[in-house]
Short mmCIF file of C-alpha atoms in Angstrom, two decimals:
data_model
loop_
_atom_site.label_atom_id
_atom_site.label_comp_id
_atom_site.label_asym_id
_atom_site.label_seq_id
_atom_site.Cartn_x
_atom_site.Cartn_y
_atom_site.Cartn_z
CA UNK A 184 -22.14 3.25 0.07
CA UNK A 185 -25.41 2.38 1.65
CA UNK A 186 -26.72 5.29 3.61
CA UNK A 187 -29.21 4.26 6.48
CA UNK A 188 -31.49 7.08 7.93
CA UNK A 189 -33.69 6.42 10.72
CA UNK A 190 -34.84 9.96 11.97
CA UNK A 191 -37.69 12.15 10.73
CA UNK A 192 -36.44 14.85 8.37
CA UNK A 193 -38.63 17.36 10.08
CA UNK A 194 -36.86 16.62 13.43
CA UNK A 195 -33.36 15.92 12.55
CA UNK A 196 -30.97 16.97 9.84
CA UNK A 197 -29.53 13.45 8.96
CA UNK A 198 -31.45 13.29 5.60
CA UNK A 199 -30.36 16.73 4.46
CA UNK A 200 -26.79 16.26 5.52
CA UNK A 201 -26.67 12.87 3.70
CA UNK A 202 -28.19 14.49 0.56
CA UNK A 203 -25.87 17.49 0.80
CA UNK A 204 -22.57 15.50 1.04
CA UNK A 205 -23.08 12.13 -0.62
CA UNK A 206 -22.57 11.93 -4.39
CA UNK A 207 -24.50 8.74 -4.88
CA UNK A 208 -25.12 5.26 -3.90
CA UNK A 209 -28.15 4.01 -2.00
CA UNK A 210 -30.29 5.46 0.74
CA UNK A 211 -32.47 3.23 2.92
CA UNK A 212 -35.10 4.90 5.05
CA UNK A 213 -36.21 3.07 8.13
CA UNK A 214 -38.10 3.87 11.43
CA UNK A 215 -39.25 7.55 11.40
CA UNK A 216 -37.15 8.45 8.33
CA UNK A 217 -39.75 6.69 6.06
CA UNK A 218 -42.14 9.77 6.46
CA UNK A 219 -39.74 11.48 3.99
CA UNK A 220 -40.76 9.07 1.22
CA UNK A 221 -44.54 9.75 1.55
CA UNK A 222 -46.52 11.77 -1.05
CA UNK A 223 -46.97 15.53 -0.15
CA UNK A 224 -44.47 15.50 2.72
CA UNK A 225 -42.29 18.54 3.18
CA UNK A 226 -39.20 16.37 2.36
CA UNK A 227 -40.86 14.43 -0.63
CA UNK A 228 -39.42 16.85 -3.28
CA UNK A 229 -35.94 16.36 -1.87
CA UNK A 230 -36.48 12.57 -2.15
CA UNK A 231 -37.73 12.69 -5.73
CA UNK A 232 -34.73 14.92 -6.69
CA UNK A 233 -32.34 12.41 -4.92
CA UNK A 234 -33.70 9.55 -7.21
CA UNK A 235 -31.52 10.89 -9.94
CA UNK A 236 -28.31 10.07 -7.95
CA UNK A 237 -29.39 7.59 -5.58
CA UNK A 238 -31.33 4.27 -5.42
CA UNK A 239 -33.79 4.97 -2.60
CA UNK A 240 -35.47 2.22 -0.49
CA UNK A 241 -37.99 2.40 2.42
CA UNK A 242 -38.68 -0.38 4.89
CA UNK A 243 -42.17 -1.80 4.51
CA UNK A 244 -42.71 -2.80 8.06
CA UNK A 245 -41.97 0.77 9.29
CA UNK A 246 -44.21 2.28 6.64
CA UNK A 247 -47.02 -0.16 7.55
CA UNK A 248 -46.62 0.54 11.32
CA UNK A 249 -47.08 4.35 10.62
CA UNK A 250 -49.93 3.78 8.41
CA UNK A 251 -48.34 5.29 5.41
CA UNK A 252 -47.46 2.33 3.33
CA UNK A 253 -50.00 3.58 0.59
CA UNK A 254 -48.31 6.86 0.33
CA UNK A 255 -44.84 5.79 -0.92
CA UNK A 256 -43.38 8.02 -3.61
CA UNK A 257 -43.03 6.51 -7.02
CA UNK A 258 -39.49 5.54 -7.70
CA UNK A 259 -38.79 4.57 -3.98
CA UNK A 260 -38.47 0.80 -3.64
CA UNK A 261 -40.22 -0.88 -0.62
CA UNK A 262 -38.08 -3.46 1.07
CA UNK A 263 -38.79 -6.00 3.88
CA UNK A 264 -36.24 -7.13 6.47
CA UNK A 265 -34.73 -9.53 4.13
CA UNK A 266 -34.26 -6.71 1.62
CA UNK A 267 -32.63 -4.83 4.28
CA UNK A 268 -30.09 -7.49 4.93
CA UNK A 269 -29.46 -7.96 1.09
CA UNK A 270 -28.70 -4.20 0.85
CA UNK A 271 -26.22 -4.14 3.58
CA UNK A 272 -24.59 -7.33 2.18
CA UNK A 273 -24.33 -6.07 -1.48
CA UNK A 274 -22.67 -2.73 -0.49
CA UNK A 275 -19.01 -2.63 0.66
CA UNK A 276 -19.91 -0.17 3.46
CA UNK A 277 -22.81 1.29 5.37
CA UNK A 278 -23.22 4.60 6.90
CA UNK A 279 -25.83 4.61 9.73
CA UNK A 280 -26.65 8.37 10.18
CA UNK A 281 -27.25 9.46 13.68
CA UNK B 221 0.27 -9.01 7.89
CA UNK B 222 -1.91 -6.05 6.95
CA UNK B 223 -5.28 -5.85 8.68
CA UNK B 224 -5.63 -2.13 8.41
CA UNK B 225 -8.96 -0.68 7.52
CA UNK B 226 -9.95 2.91 6.69
CA UNK B 227 -12.24 4.15 9.52
CA UNK B 228 -14.10 7.42 9.27
CA UNK B 229 -15.72 8.90 12.35
CA UNK B 230 -18.48 11.36 11.39
CA UNK B 231 -19.26 13.89 14.06
CA UNK B 232 -22.49 15.80 13.83
CA UNK B 233 -23.40 16.68 17.39
CA UNK B 234 -22.38 19.63 19.59
CA UNK B 235 -20.12 18.58 22.54
CA UNK B 236 -22.02 19.03 25.86
CA UNK B 237 -25.74 18.66 24.94
CA UNK B 238 -25.36 14.94 24.35
CA UNK B 239 -22.82 12.21 25.17
CA UNK B 240 -22.14 11.44 21.50
CA UNK B 241 -19.08 13.68 21.09
CA UNK B 242 -17.29 12.31 24.08
CA UNK B 243 -18.17 8.67 23.02
CA UNK B 244 -16.92 9.23 19.68
CA UNK B 245 -13.56 10.30 21.08
CA UNK B 246 -13.41 7.05 23.09
CA UNK B 247 -13.89 4.98 20.02
CA UNK B 248 -11.38 6.95 17.99
CA UNK B 249 -8.76 6.35 20.61
CA UNK B 250 -9.62 2.59 20.69
CA UNK B 251 -9.39 2.40 16.90
CA UNK B 252 -6.15 4.10 16.83
CA UNK B 253 -4.66 1.86 19.44
CA UNK B 254 -5.30 -1.03 17.07
CA UNK B 255 -3.17 0.76 14.40
CA UNK B 256 -6.05 1.47 11.97
CA UNK B 257 -6.25 4.26 9.51
CA UNK B 258 -8.39 6.86 11.29
CA UNK B 259 -10.03 9.89 9.85
CA UNK B 260 -12.43 12.19 11.60
CA UNK B 261 -15.20 14.24 9.97
CA UNK B 262 -16.82 17.29 11.56
CA UNK B 263 -20.09 18.47 10.05
CA UNK B 264 -23.25 20.16 11.04
CA UNK B 265 -23.22 20.99 14.95
CA UNK B 266 -20.16 18.65 15.20
CA UNK B 267 -17.92 21.54 14.18
CA UNK B 268 -18.55 23.01 17.66
CA UNK B 269 -16.49 20.24 19.12
CA UNK B 270 -13.53 21.89 17.84
CA UNK B 271 -14.31 25.47 18.97
CA UNK B 272 -11.57 27.15 20.77
CA UNK B 273 -11.85 28.47 24.36
CA UNK B 274 -14.39 25.84 25.80
CA UNK B 275 -14.70 26.52 29.52
CA UNK B 276 -16.93 23.85 31.24
CA UNK B 277 -16.34 24.41 35.09
CA UNK B 278 -19.67 26.07 35.58
CA UNK B 279 -21.63 23.20 33.89
CA UNK B 280 -19.71 20.67 35.94
CA UNK B 281 -18.76 18.68 32.76
CA UNK B 282 -15.31 17.53 31.84
CA UNK B 283 -13.81 19.83 29.11
CA UNK B 284 -12.64 17.06 26.81
CA UNK B 285 -11.65 19.54 23.99
CA UNK B 286 -7.85 19.29 24.80
CA UNK B 287 -8.06 15.59 23.82
CA UNK B 288 -8.41 16.76 20.13
CA UNK B 289 -5.11 18.34 20.34
CA UNK B 290 -3.59 15.14 21.81
CA UNK B 291 -4.95 12.94 18.86
CA UNK B 292 -1.73 13.64 16.93
CA UNK B 293 0.16 11.66 19.59
CA UNK B 294 -1.93 8.72 18.68
CA UNK B 295 -1.21 9.15 14.92
CA UNK B 296 -4.75 10.48 14.50
CA UNK B 297 -4.03 13.42 12.17
CA UNK B 298 -6.63 13.52 9.47
CA UNK B 299 -9.36 15.95 10.71
CA UNK B 300 -11.82 17.23 8.14
CA UNK B 301 -14.30 20.00 8.49
CA UNK B 302 -17.23 20.80 6.32
CA UNK B 303 -16.87 24.46 4.98
CA UNK B 304 -20.67 24.89 4.75
CA UNK B 305 -20.97 23.82 8.46
CA UNK B 306 -18.56 26.34 9.64
CA UNK B 307 -20.17 29.18 7.66
CA UNK B 308 -23.59 28.48 8.73
CA UNK B 309 -22.26 28.93 12.35
CA UNK B 310 -20.20 32.01 11.64
CA UNK B 311 -17.03 30.11 12.46
CA UNK B 312 -13.82 30.00 10.67
CA UNK B 313 -10.72 27.81 10.75
CA UNK B 314 -9.11 30.34 13.17
CA UNK B 315 -11.83 29.53 15.70
CA UNK B 316 -10.80 26.00 15.83
CA UNK B 317 -8.34 24.41 18.23
CA UNK B 318 -6.50 22.09 16.07
CA UNK B 319 -5.33 22.25 12.41
CA UNK B 320 -7.88 20.73 10.10
CA UNK B 321 -8.56 20.23 6.47
CA UNK B 322 -11.62 22.28 5.30
CA UNK B 323 -13.58 20.49 2.62
CA UNK B 324 -16.86 21.37 0.68
CA UNK B 325 -19.81 19.07 1.24
CA UNK B 326 -19.22 17.25 -1.99
CA UNK B 327 -15.53 16.63 -1.17
CA UNK B 328 -16.57 15.34 2.38
CA UNK B 329 -19.02 12.98 0.77
CA UNK B 330 -16.38 11.63 -1.55
CA UNK B 331 -13.98 11.24 1.37
CA UNK B 332 -16.55 9.26 3.32
CA UNK B 333 -17.28 7.02 0.17
CA UNK B 334 -13.73 6.01 0.09
CA UNK B 335 -13.63 4.49 3.49
CA UNK B 336 -14.02 0.88 4.59
CA UNK B 337 -15.96 1.60 7.82
CA UNK B 338 -18.24 4.58 8.58
CA UNK B 339 -19.18 5.33 12.22
CA UNK B 340 -21.51 8.15 12.86
CA UNK B 341 -21.80 10.05 16.13
#
């Protein structure tokens, strides 16, 4: 399962709910969710912990747009739009969290 | 000809603050009309959708909670609720208006993983 999260973890509970329920798979952070994967963020420790169970990706254009591309946590893989498409194609199902 | 897919609808929003809960019900009924395998998950504030005793006259909203009771008539009988979400809101199974299966967060995650299509509301 590919979990797609697009909301800031400080505003919405989607990331926490995903991490609480899903046993593994892949997580793609897009839009405001990319802040979660930046060094020193309040959610960063949860992302680092999640790396043991999940492959974690963050969308580069969204990181760049927010000026945080240089703060990406080690272990989180940056992907461009083509990478986004590949992730969706290689997983049998996607869950876009609201 | 078998074109049946397993659909799970993940409900995470309380009923009247946003339109999501009502919209989810509409899509659930459409999916059921196409004879698909439908499951509903209620987690986070979504568990409030199933709270007994909703009275919406004074907020001038349609009370759509009776629809959850009618789902059985559309062969939608698989309703799953997260135990941790109930506990965090001081709710028990007795507070809910339909029979449900209560699962742990991990069990719910495994259930969602086993589906062909996941739609989040």
